[in-house]
Structure formats: C-alpha cells, structure tokens
Coordinates of C-alpha atoms and ligand atoms in Angstrom, one line a residue:
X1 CA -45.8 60.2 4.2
X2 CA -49.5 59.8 3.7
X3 CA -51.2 61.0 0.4
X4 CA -53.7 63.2 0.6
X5 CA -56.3 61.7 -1.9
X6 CA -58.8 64.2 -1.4
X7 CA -57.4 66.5 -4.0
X8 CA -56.6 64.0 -6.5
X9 CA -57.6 63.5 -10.2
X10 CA -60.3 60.2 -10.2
X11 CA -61.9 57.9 -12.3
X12 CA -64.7 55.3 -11.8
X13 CA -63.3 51.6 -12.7
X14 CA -65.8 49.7 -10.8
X15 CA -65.8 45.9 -11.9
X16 CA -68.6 44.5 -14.4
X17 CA -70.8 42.2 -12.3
X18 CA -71.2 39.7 -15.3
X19 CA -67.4 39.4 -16.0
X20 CA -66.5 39.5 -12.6
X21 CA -69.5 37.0 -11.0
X22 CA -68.1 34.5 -13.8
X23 CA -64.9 34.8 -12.9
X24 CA -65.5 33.5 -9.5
X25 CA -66.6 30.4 -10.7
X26 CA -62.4 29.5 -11.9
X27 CA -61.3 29.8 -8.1
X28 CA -60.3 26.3 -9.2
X29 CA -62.5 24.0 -6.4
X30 CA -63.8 20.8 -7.2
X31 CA -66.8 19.6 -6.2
X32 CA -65.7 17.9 -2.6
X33 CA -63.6 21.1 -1.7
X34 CA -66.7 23.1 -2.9
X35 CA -68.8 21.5 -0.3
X36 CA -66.3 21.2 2.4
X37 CA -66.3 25.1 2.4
X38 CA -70.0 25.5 2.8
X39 CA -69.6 23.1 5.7
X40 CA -66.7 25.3 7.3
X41 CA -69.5 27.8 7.4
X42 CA -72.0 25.6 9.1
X43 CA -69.4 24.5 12.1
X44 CA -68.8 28.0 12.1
X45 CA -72.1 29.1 13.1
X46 CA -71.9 26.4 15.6
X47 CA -73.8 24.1 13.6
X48 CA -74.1 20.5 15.4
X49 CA -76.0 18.5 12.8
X50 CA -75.1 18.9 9.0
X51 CA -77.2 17.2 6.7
X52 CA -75.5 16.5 2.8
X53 CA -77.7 15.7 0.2
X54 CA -78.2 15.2 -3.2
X55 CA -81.4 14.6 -5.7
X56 CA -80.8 13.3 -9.5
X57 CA -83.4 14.8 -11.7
X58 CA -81.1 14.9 -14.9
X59 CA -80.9 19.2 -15.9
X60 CA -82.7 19.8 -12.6
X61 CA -80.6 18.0 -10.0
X62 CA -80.1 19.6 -7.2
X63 CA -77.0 19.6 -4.1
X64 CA -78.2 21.0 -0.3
X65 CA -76.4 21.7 2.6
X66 CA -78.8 22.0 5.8
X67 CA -77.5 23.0 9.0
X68 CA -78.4 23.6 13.1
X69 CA -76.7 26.2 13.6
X70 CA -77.4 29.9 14.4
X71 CA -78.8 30.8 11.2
X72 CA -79.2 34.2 9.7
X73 CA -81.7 37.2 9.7
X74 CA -82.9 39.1 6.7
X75 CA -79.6 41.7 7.0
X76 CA -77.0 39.0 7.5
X77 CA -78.2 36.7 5.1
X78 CA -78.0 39.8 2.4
X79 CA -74.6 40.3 3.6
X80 CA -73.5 36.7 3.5
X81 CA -74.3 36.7 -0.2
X82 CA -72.3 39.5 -0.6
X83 CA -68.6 38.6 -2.0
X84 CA -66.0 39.7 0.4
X85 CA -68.9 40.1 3.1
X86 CA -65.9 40.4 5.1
X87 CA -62.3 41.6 5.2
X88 CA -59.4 39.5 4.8
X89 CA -57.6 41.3 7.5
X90 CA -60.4 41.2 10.6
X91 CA -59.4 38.7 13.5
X92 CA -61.4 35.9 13.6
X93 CA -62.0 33.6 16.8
X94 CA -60.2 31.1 17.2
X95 CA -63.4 28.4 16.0
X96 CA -64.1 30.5 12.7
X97 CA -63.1 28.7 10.0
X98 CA -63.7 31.8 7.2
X99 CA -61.3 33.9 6.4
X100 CA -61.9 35.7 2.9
X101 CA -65.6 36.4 2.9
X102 CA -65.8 34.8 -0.1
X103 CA -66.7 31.4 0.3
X104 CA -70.2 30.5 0.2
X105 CA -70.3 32.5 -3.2
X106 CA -66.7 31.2 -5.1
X107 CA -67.5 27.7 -3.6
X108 CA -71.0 27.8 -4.9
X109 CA -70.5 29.5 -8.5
X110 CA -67.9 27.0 -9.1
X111 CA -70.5 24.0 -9.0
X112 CA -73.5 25.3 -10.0
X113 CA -75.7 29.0 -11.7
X114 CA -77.9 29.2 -9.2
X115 CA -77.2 29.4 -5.3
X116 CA -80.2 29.9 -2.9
X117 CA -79.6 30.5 0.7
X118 CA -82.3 30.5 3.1
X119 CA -81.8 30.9 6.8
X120 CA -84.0 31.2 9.9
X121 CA -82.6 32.7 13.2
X122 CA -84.1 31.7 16.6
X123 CA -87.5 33.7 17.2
X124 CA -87.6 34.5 13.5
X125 CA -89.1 33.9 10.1
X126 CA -86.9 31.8 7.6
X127 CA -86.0 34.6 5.0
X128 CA -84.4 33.3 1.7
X129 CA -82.6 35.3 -1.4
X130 CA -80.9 33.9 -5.0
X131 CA -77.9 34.3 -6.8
X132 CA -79.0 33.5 -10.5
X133 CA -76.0 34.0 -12.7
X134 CA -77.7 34.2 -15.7
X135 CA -79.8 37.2 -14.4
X136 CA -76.4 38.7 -13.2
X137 CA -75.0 38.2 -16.5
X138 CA -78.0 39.7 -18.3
X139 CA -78.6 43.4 -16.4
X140 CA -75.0 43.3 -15.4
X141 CA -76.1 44.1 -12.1
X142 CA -74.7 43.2 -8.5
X143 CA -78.8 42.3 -7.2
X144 CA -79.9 39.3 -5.3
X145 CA -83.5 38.3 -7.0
X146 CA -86.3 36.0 -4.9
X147 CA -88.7 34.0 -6.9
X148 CA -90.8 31.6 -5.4
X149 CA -89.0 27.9 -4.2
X150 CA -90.5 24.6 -4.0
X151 CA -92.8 24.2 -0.8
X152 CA -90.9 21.6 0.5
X153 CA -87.4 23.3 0.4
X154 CA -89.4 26.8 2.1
X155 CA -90.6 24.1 5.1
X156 CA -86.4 22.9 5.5
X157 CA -86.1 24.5 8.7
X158 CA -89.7 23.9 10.1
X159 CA -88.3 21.3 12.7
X160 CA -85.6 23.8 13.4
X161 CA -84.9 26.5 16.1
X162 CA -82.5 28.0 13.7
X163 CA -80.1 26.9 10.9
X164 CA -79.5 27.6 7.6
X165 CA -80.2 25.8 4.6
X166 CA -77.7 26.5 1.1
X167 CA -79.2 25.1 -2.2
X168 CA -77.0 24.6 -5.3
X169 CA -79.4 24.2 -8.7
X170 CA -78.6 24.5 -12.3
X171 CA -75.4 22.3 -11.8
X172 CA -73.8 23.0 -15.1
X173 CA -70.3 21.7 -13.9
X174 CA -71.7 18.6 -12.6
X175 CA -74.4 17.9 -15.0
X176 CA -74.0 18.9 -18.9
X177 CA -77.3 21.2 -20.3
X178 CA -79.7 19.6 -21.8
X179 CA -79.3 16.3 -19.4
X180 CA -82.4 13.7 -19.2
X181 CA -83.1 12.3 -16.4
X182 CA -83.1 8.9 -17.8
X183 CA -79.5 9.5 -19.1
X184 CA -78.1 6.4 -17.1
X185 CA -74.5 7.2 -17.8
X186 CA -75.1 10.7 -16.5
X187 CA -76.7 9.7 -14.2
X188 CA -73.7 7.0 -12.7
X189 CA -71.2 9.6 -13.2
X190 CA -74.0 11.7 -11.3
X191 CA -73.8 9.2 -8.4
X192 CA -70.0 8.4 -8.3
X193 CA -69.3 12.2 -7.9
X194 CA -71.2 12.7 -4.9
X195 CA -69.5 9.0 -3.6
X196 CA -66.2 11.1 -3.8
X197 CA -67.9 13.9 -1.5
X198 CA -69.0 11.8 1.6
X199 CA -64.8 10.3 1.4
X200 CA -63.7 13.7 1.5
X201 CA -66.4 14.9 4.3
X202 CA -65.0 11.9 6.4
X203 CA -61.0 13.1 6.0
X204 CA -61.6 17.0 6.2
X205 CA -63.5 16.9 9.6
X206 CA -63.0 13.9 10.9
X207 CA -61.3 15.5 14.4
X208 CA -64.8 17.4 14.7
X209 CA -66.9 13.9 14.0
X210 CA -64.5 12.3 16.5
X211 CA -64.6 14.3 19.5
X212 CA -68.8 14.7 18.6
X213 CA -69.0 18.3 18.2
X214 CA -70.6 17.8 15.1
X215 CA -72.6 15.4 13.1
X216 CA -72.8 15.4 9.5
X217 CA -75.2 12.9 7.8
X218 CA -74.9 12.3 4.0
X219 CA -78.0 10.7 2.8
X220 CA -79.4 10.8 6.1
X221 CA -76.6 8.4 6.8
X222 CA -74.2 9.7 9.5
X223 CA -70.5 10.1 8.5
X224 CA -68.1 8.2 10.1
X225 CA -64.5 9.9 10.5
X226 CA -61.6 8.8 8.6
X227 CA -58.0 9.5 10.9
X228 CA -55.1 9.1 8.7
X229 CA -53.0 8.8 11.8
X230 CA -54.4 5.3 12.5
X231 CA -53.2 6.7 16.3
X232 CA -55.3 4.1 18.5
X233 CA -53.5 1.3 16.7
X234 CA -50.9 0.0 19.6
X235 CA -48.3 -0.3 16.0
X236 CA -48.4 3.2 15.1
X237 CA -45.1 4.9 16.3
X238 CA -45.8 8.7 17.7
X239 CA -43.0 11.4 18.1
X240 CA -42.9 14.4 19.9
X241 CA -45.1 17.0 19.5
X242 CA -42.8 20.3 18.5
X243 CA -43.9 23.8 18.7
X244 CA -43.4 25.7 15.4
X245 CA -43.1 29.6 15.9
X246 CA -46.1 30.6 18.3
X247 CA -49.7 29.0 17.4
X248 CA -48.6 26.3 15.5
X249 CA -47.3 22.6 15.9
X250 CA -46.1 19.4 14.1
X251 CA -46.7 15.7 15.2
X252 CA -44.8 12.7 13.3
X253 CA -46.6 9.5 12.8
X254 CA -45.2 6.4 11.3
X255 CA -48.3 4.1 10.3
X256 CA -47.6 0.2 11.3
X257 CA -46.3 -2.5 9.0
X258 CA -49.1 -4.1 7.2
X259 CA -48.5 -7.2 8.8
X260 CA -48.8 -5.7 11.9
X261 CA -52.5 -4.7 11.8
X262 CA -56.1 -6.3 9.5
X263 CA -56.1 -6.2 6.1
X264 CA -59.3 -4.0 6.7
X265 CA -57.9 -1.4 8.2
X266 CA -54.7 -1.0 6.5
X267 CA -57.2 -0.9 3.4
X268 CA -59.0 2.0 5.0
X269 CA -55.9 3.4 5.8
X270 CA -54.9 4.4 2.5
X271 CA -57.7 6.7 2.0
X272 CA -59.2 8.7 -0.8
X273 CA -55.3 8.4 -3.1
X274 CA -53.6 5.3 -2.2
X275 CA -50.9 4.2 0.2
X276 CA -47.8 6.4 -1.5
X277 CA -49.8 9.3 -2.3
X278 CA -51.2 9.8 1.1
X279 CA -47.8 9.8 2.7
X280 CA -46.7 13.3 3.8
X281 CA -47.8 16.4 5.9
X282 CA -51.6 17.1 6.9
X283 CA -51.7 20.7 7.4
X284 CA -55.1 21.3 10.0
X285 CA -56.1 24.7 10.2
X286 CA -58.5 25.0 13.4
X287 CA -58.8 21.5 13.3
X288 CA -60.1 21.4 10.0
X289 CA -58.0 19.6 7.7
X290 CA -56.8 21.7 4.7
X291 CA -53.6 19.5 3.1
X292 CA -53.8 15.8 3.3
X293 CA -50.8 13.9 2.5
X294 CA -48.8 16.9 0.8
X295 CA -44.8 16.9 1.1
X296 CA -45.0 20.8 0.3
X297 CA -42.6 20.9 -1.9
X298 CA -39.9 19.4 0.3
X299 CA -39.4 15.7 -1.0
X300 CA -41.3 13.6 -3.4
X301 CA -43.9 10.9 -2.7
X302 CA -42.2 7.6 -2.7
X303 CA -43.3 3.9 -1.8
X304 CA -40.8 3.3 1.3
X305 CA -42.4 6.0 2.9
X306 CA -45.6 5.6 2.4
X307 CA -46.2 4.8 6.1
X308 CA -45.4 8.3 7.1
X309 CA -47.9 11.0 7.9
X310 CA -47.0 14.3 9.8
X311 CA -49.7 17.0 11.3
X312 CA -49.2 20.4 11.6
X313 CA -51.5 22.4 13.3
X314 CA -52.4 26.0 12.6
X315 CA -54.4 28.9 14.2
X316 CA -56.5 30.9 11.8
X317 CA -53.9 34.2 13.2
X318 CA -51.0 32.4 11.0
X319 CA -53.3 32.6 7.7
X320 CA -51.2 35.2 6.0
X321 CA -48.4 34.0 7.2
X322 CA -48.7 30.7 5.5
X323 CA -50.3 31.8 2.6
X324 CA -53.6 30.2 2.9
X325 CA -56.0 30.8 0.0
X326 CA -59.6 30.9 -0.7
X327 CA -60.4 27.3 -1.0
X328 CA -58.8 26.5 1.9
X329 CA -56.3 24.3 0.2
X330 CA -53.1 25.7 -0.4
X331 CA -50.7 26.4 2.8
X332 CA -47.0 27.5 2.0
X333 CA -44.7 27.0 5.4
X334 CA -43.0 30.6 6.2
X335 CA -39.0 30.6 5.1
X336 CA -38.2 31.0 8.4
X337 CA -39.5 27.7 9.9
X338 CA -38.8 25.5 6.7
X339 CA -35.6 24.1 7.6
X340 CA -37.1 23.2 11.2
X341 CA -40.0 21.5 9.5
X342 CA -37.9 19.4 6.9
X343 CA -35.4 18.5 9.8
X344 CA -38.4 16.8 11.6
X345 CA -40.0 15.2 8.5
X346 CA -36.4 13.6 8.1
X347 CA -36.6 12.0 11.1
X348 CA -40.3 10.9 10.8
X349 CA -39.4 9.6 7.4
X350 CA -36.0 7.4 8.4
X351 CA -38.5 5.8 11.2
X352 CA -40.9 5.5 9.2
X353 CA -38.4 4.0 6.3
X354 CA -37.1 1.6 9.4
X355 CA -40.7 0.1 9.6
X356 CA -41.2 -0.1 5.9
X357 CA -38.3 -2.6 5.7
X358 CA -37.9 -4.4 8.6
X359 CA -41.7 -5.1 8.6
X360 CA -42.2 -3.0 11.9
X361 CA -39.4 -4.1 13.5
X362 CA -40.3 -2.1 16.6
X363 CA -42.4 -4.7 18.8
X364 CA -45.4 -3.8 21.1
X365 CA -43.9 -2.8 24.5
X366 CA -46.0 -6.4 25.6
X367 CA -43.0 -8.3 23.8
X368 CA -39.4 -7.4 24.8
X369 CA -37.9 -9.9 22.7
X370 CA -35.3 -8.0 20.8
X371 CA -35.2 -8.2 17.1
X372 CA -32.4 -9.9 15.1
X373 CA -31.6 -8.1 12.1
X374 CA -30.2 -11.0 9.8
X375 CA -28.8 -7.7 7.9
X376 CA -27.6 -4.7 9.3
X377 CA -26.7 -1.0 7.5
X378 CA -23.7 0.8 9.3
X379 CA -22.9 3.9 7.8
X380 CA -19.4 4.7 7.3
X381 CA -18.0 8.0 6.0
X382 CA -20.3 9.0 3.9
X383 CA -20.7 5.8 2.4
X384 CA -23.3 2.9 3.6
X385 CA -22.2 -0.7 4.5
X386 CA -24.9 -3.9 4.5
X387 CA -23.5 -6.5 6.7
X388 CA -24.5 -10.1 7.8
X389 CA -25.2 -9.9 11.5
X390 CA -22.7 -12.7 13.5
X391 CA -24.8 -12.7 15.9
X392 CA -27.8 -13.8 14.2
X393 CA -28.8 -17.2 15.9
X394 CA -29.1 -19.2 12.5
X395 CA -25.5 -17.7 11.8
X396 CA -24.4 -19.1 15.1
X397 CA -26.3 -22.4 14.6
X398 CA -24.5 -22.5 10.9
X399 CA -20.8 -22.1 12.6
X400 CA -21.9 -25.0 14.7
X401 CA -23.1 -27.2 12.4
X402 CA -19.6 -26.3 10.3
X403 CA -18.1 -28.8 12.7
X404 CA -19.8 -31.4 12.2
X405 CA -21.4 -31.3 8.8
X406 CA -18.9 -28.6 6.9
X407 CA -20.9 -29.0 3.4
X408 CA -24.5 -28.5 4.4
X409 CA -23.4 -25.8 6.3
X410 CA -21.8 -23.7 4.0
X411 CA -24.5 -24.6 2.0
X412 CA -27.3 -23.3 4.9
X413 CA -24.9 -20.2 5.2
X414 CA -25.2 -19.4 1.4
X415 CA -29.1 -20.2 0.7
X416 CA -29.4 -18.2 3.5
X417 CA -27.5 -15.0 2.3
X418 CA -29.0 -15.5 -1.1
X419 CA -32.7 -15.6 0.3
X420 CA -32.2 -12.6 2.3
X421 CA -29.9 -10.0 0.5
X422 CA -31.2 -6.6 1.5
X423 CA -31.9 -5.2 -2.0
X424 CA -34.4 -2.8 -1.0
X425 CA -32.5 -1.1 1.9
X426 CA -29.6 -1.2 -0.8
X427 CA -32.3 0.8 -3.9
X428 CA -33.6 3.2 -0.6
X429 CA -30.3 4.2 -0.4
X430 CA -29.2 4.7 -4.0
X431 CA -32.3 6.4 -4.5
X432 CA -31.4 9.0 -1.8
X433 CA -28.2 8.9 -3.7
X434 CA -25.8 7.6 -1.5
X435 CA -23.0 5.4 -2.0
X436 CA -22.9 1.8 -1.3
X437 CA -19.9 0.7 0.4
X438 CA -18.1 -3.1 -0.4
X439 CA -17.2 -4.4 3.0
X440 CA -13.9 -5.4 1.2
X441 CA -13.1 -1.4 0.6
X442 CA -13.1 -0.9 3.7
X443 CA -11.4 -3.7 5.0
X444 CA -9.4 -6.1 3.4
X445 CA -7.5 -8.2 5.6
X446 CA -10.1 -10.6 4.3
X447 CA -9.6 -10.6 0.9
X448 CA -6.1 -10.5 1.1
X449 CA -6.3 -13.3 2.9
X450 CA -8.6 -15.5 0.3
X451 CA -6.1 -14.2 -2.3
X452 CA -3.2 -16.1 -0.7
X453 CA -5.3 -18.7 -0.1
X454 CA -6.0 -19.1 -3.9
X455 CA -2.5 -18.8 -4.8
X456 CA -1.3 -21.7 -2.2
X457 CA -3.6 -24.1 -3.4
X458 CA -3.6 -23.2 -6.9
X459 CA 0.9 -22.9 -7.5
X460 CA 0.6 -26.7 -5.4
X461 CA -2.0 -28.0 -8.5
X462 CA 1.4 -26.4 -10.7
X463 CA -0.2 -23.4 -12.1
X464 CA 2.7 -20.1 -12.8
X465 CA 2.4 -16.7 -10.8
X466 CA 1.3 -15.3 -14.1
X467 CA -1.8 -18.1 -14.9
X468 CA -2.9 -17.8 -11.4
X469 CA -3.2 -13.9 -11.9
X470 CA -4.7 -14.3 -15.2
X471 CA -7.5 -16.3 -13.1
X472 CA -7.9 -13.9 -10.9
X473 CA -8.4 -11.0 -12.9
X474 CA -11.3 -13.2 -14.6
X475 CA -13.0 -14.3 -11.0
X476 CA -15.6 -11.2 -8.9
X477 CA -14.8 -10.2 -7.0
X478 CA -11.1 -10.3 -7.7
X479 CA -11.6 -8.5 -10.7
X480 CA -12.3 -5.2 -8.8
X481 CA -9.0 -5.3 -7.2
X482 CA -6.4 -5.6 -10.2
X483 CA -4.0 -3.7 -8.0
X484 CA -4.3 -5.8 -5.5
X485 CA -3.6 -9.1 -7.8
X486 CA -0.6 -7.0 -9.6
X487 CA 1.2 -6.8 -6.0
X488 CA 0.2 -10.0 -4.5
X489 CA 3.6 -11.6 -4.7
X490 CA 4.2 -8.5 -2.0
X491 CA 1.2 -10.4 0.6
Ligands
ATP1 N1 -74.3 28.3 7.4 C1 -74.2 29.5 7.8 N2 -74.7 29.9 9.0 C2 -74.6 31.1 9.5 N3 -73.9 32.1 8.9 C3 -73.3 31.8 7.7 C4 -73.5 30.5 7.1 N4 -72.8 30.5 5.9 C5 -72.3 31.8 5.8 N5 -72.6 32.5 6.9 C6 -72.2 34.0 7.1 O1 -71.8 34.5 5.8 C7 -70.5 35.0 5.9 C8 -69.8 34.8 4.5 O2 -69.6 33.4 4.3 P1 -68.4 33.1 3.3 O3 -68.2 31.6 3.3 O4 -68.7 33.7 2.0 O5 -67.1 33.8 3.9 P2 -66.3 33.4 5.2 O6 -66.8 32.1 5.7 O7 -66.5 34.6 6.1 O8 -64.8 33.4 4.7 P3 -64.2 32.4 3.6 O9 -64.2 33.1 2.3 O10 -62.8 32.2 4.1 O11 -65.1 31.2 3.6 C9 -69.8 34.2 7.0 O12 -68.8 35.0 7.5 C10 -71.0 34.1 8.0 O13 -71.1 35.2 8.8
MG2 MG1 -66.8 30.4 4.5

C-alpha cells in the first residue's frame, strides 16, 4: 500500500553544504583513481584526444584535464557541477562510463579546494564556473562562484571545435599549505606522484588506447597501453571465453614462463604492483578497467600463481548488481554466479600453476616434441604422489649403463634424483593443504622386498633376527614402518 504523504507531519533536514561538500572529499580515491574518473567522463563525451597535465609552482601547482569531446553549454556545465547531476537508477548507454553523478565533484574535492570546469560546445562560447570550497564552507551555501582565470587557461579550447577543459588548483592533498616552490623535496614527491598517474592511465584504458578510439597524452607525450594479458605473446595460454549470467563474461589467461619470453617484457609485465600482486581477476566495466589483479575475496595472492590473470567483462546494466561504487573501484560478484566464477579461476590457476613449475612446459604449436617430465604428480585418493618418470630418456640411458658400469650408474641415477627433487610442486601442494603421499604407502611390494633383501645379506655376515631389527628400526625409511619390521619373519 502506498502512503499518502500529502497529509503527513514534515520537517526540513536539508544537508549543510560545508559539512556535506567536505565530506565528499573522504570518498576514499587517490590521486590516479581521481583522475582516471575525470577521464571516464572525457571518453564519455566522446572525447578522442585527452591531454594530462601537470605544472609545479610549490602552493599554486596546478593538475588539468583537456578534452575533444562534445563539451558543455552554459546549462549543462551548471548541472555537471551539480553532485548527483544525475540519478543512480537512469539507464545509461552502453559507452557511458558514469553512473552516480557524482564524479567530477567527489573525484575532484578529494585532490584539490578548488575545481574549475570550463567547457565550449560546437558553435558556442567557452563558459566556465568554480567550486571554491573555502567559499562553500564560509556562506554555507550550495553556489558555484566565477572569478576571473588566467588568460592562458580562458584561450584552452581556442584550437578546439568543442571539449572541455577540468582544472584542479589549491592541491592541498598533494601539496602541503604553505609549500615553496623551491621546496626540492616537495617538489620530487610532487613529480613522482604524477609518475604513478601516467602508469595507471596506461592499465585503466589501455583497450581504448589499443583499438585507437582515444588518445591520451601526458605531458604532451602520448600514452602507450599497458595489457596485462600479454595476449599477442605466442606463450600466453588463452581459455575459453564463458558467459556469466546475461551481459557479462570471463576470459582465463595464464602469462608465459619467464624463460619463455625478454626480460623486457616480462619486466613490463608485472605492472604498477609486482609479479604476485598482479595475479588475479581484472574486472572491465565497458571496457574500462576497474579491478586489476584482485582475487575478490576468493583466494589469496601467492607466488606460484602469479602468472594468472582472468577478465571479466561487465555492462554498465549489471552496476547494481555487482555492487559497483563511486570510484569505480570496488565490484562484488553476485552470490549466485560466485561458485561459477571460482570453478573457472581454479582451472586458470592449476594451468597457470602447471606453467609456473614446469617452466612452460606447454611448447609453441611450431615444436611438437613432447615434454619429459623427469617428475611426475599422480594424485591418488585424496592424497598426491611425486614419482620418477621411467620413461625419462636419462632414466633409460642410466638402466643401460647399469650393465655395463653398475657404480657410475647408480651414482648418475642418484645425483640425478637429488638435483631434481620436486620440492616446490611438493610446498604447492602442502600449501593448498593436501597430503603428500610416500610411494611406499601405497605400494610396498618394494620395500618388502629391500627388507628381505637386508635380512639375507645381513643374517649371512652373522648378525641375530633381533640386531638386524634393531638396525632397521634405526635406518629411514625403515623406521616408518616398525610394523612392518615387527612381522618380517612372516615375508
Ligand atoms: N568532460 C566532459 N565532457 C562533457 N560532459 C561532461 C564532462 N564531464 C562531465 N560531464 C557531464 O557532467 C555529468 C556529471 O559528471 P560526473 O562525473 O559528476 O557524473 P557521471 O559521470 O554522470 O557519473 P559518475 O558519478 O559515475 O562519474 C556527466 O554525466 C556529463 O553529462
Ligand atoms: Mg563521471
């Protein structure tokens, strides 16, 4: 039943601007996520050159954001600067990367006090209006304000049809008050800030810098993209693409071996974190890359499986469905496609653990030379087995040389087992918490075997039954099997 509110008791609780504008500045962005979501809003108005840049002038430094794209009139602009200029709930098309109506002002406020956005449409005059904060915070008032802005910055969009220029001054969280400009320190932290931001530029949108729908220059310099997929690399394994639900997918790449590709571009390849924090889902939303290298909440990162990186893809119709906030950074999976995501991640990741040990065992398609696996896993019960492979040519070139030269054999046979013992297949696996099997507990015709063995030649050198069990109890890896030793007379 619907209320009928018309006849209802009311009181005005309207939010205090001051209090309220400051609180959008603890959204929680930092400064590349900041920017990134000023550029969603540039590709979003179809931008096709976006120009970063940055000026040190200690207190007075300044950030801008320039784009091509269809710019703004006097109305929009004033609505653009207004939080929640739109609602949460409106469809978007399917290129719009906005979502909240919030952006442009959270983003802003959380890098700087002062956010001027001028914006010329085609056939129009550039119009311009401020945020100040500090004038906000003084008349408590929800009022844009315009004072005059350098020359230079009025004239951005002179050699433009349209676009839209956002300026960021009064940096407070990126430059402390009372800043000189000669503060060299400040100045290098300054510097290796905005460093961070062209890294981040290069990773968020590099499917939009790859397939040259937009440019985005930092510096004037243009950006190259950064793919975490390393997908034109003839290494890289590729699974199946899977539909999740309707409007969403998942892709499974396992990176190559580093021996299999340069040193330079397995460097790039680990990105802005490093090799084992990169490893993981990248959550794309319109092709815009939200989550990079985030196992959401399904396993931890660990080193043997660094080389794994799975992409999801999302519309921006599944936003509420998987929980996608503000910043554009946060995206929860819905309950009812988790276990379907985790099922494919566990496959990606035992490929991808496959290549992490057997140093990308899986050869180009050029060479069909099958690899020999000196050791090999078998899983039996719910227990895991490490084997020597008999079929191994050097084993088979050992059982040869047995015959003729018995002693450097067995000595091959042993340096060789030594050298090669598979103790990190053996720590993956007791990390996952599995058991490790002995081949002797689960078969040991073998050792019953050596046992009599022992006792023959030891009871002809004239030791008793009872010394020879004594010895055995005090030999590995007899001394796991005191049963066995107990009964032996029985073998
Ligand atoms: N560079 C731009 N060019 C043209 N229009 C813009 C630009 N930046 C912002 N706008 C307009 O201002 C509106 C508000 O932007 P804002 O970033 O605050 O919210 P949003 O992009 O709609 O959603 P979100 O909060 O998810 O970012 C946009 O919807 C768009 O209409
Ligand atoms: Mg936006």
């Amino acid at each position: 039943m619907s209320i009928d509110y018309n006849n209802l008791e009311k009181v005005s609780a309207e939010p205090y601007a001051s209090s309220m504008i400051e609180t959008f500045r603890a959204i929680g962005y930092n400064l590349e996520t900041a920017v990134a979501d000023i550029i969603d809003n540039s590709i979003s108005a179809n931008a096709k050159n976006i120009w970063f840049n940055s000026e040190w002038r200690g207190n007075d430094s300044i950030i801008t954001i320039l784009d091509d794209g269809y710019g703004m009139n006097n109305d929009e602009l004033v609505q653009a600067m207004r939080p929640g200029a739109k609602n949460p709930l409106e469809t978007r098309t399917e290129k719009d990367l906005g979502r909240f109506g919030l952006g442009l002002k959270t983003a802003s406020f959380s890098q700087c006090r002062k956010l001027i956005l001028l914006s010329k449409k085609v056939n129009c005059a550039p119009v311009y209006w401020i945020w100040d904060l500090d004038y906000v915070n003084q008349t408590g008032r929800w009022e844009l304000i315009r004072h005059p802005i350098s020359n230079d910055y009025i004239h951005a969009l002179d050699e433009q049809t349209s676009g839209t220029l956002v300026m960021w001054t009064q940096l407070d969280r990126i430059v402390p008050p009372n800043t000189q400009t000669d503060n060299e320190l400040a100045k290098e932290r300054f510097l290796s800030q905005m460093d961070k931001i062209k890294q981040h530029i290069a990773m968020t949108f590099h499917r939009f810098i790859e397939e040259k729908s937009v440019k985005i220059h930092c510096w004037g310099r243009e950006v190259t993209a950064w793919n975490p997929f390393l997908a034109n690399e003839t290494a890289t394994q590729t699974l199946s693409e899977d539909p999740i639900g309707k409007e969403a997918t998942i892709k499974g790449y396992v990176l190559p071996h580093k021996s299999r590709i340069p040193e330079h571009v397995y460097k790039n390849a680990e990105g802005i974190n490093g090799w084992v924090n990169m490893q993981g889902f990248y959550v794309y939303r319109g092709k815009r890359l939200m989550l990079a290298g985030d196992w959401l909440g399904m396993f931890k990162p660990e080193e043997h499986y660094k080389l794994v990186r799975i992409q999801i893809d999302l519309s921006n119709s599944l936003d509420s469905d998987w929980q996608i906030d503000i910043k554009k950074s946060v995206a929860r999976p819905p309950l009812k496609f988790r276990e379907q995501i985790k099922s494919y991640a566990k496959t990606v990741r035992s490929r991808g653990v496959e290549v992490f040990r057997h140093r990308g065992k899986i050869l180009t398609t050029k060479n069909k030379q099958e690899f020999q696996p000196l050791w090999i896993e078998k899983k039996q019960g719910n227990k895991y087995l490490f084997i020597v492979n008999r079929k191994h040519l050097v084993i088979e070139e050992i059982k040869k040389l047995v015959k003729i030269e018995s002693e450097k054999a067995i000595e091959y046979l042993l340096r060789f087992v030594e050298e090669t013992m598979p103790t990190k297949s053996v720590f993956i696996r007791e990390s996952e918490h599995n058991e490790i099997a002995k081949a002797f507990e689960i078969n040991s015709e073998v050792l019953k075997a050596t046992i009599k063995m022992i006792v023959t030649t030891q009871k002809e050198s004239g030791k008793s039954i009872e010394q020879i069990k004594t010895l055995l109890l005090h030999m590995e890896p007899f001394d796991n099997f005191p049963e066995l030793i107990e009964t032996m007379e029985d073998l």
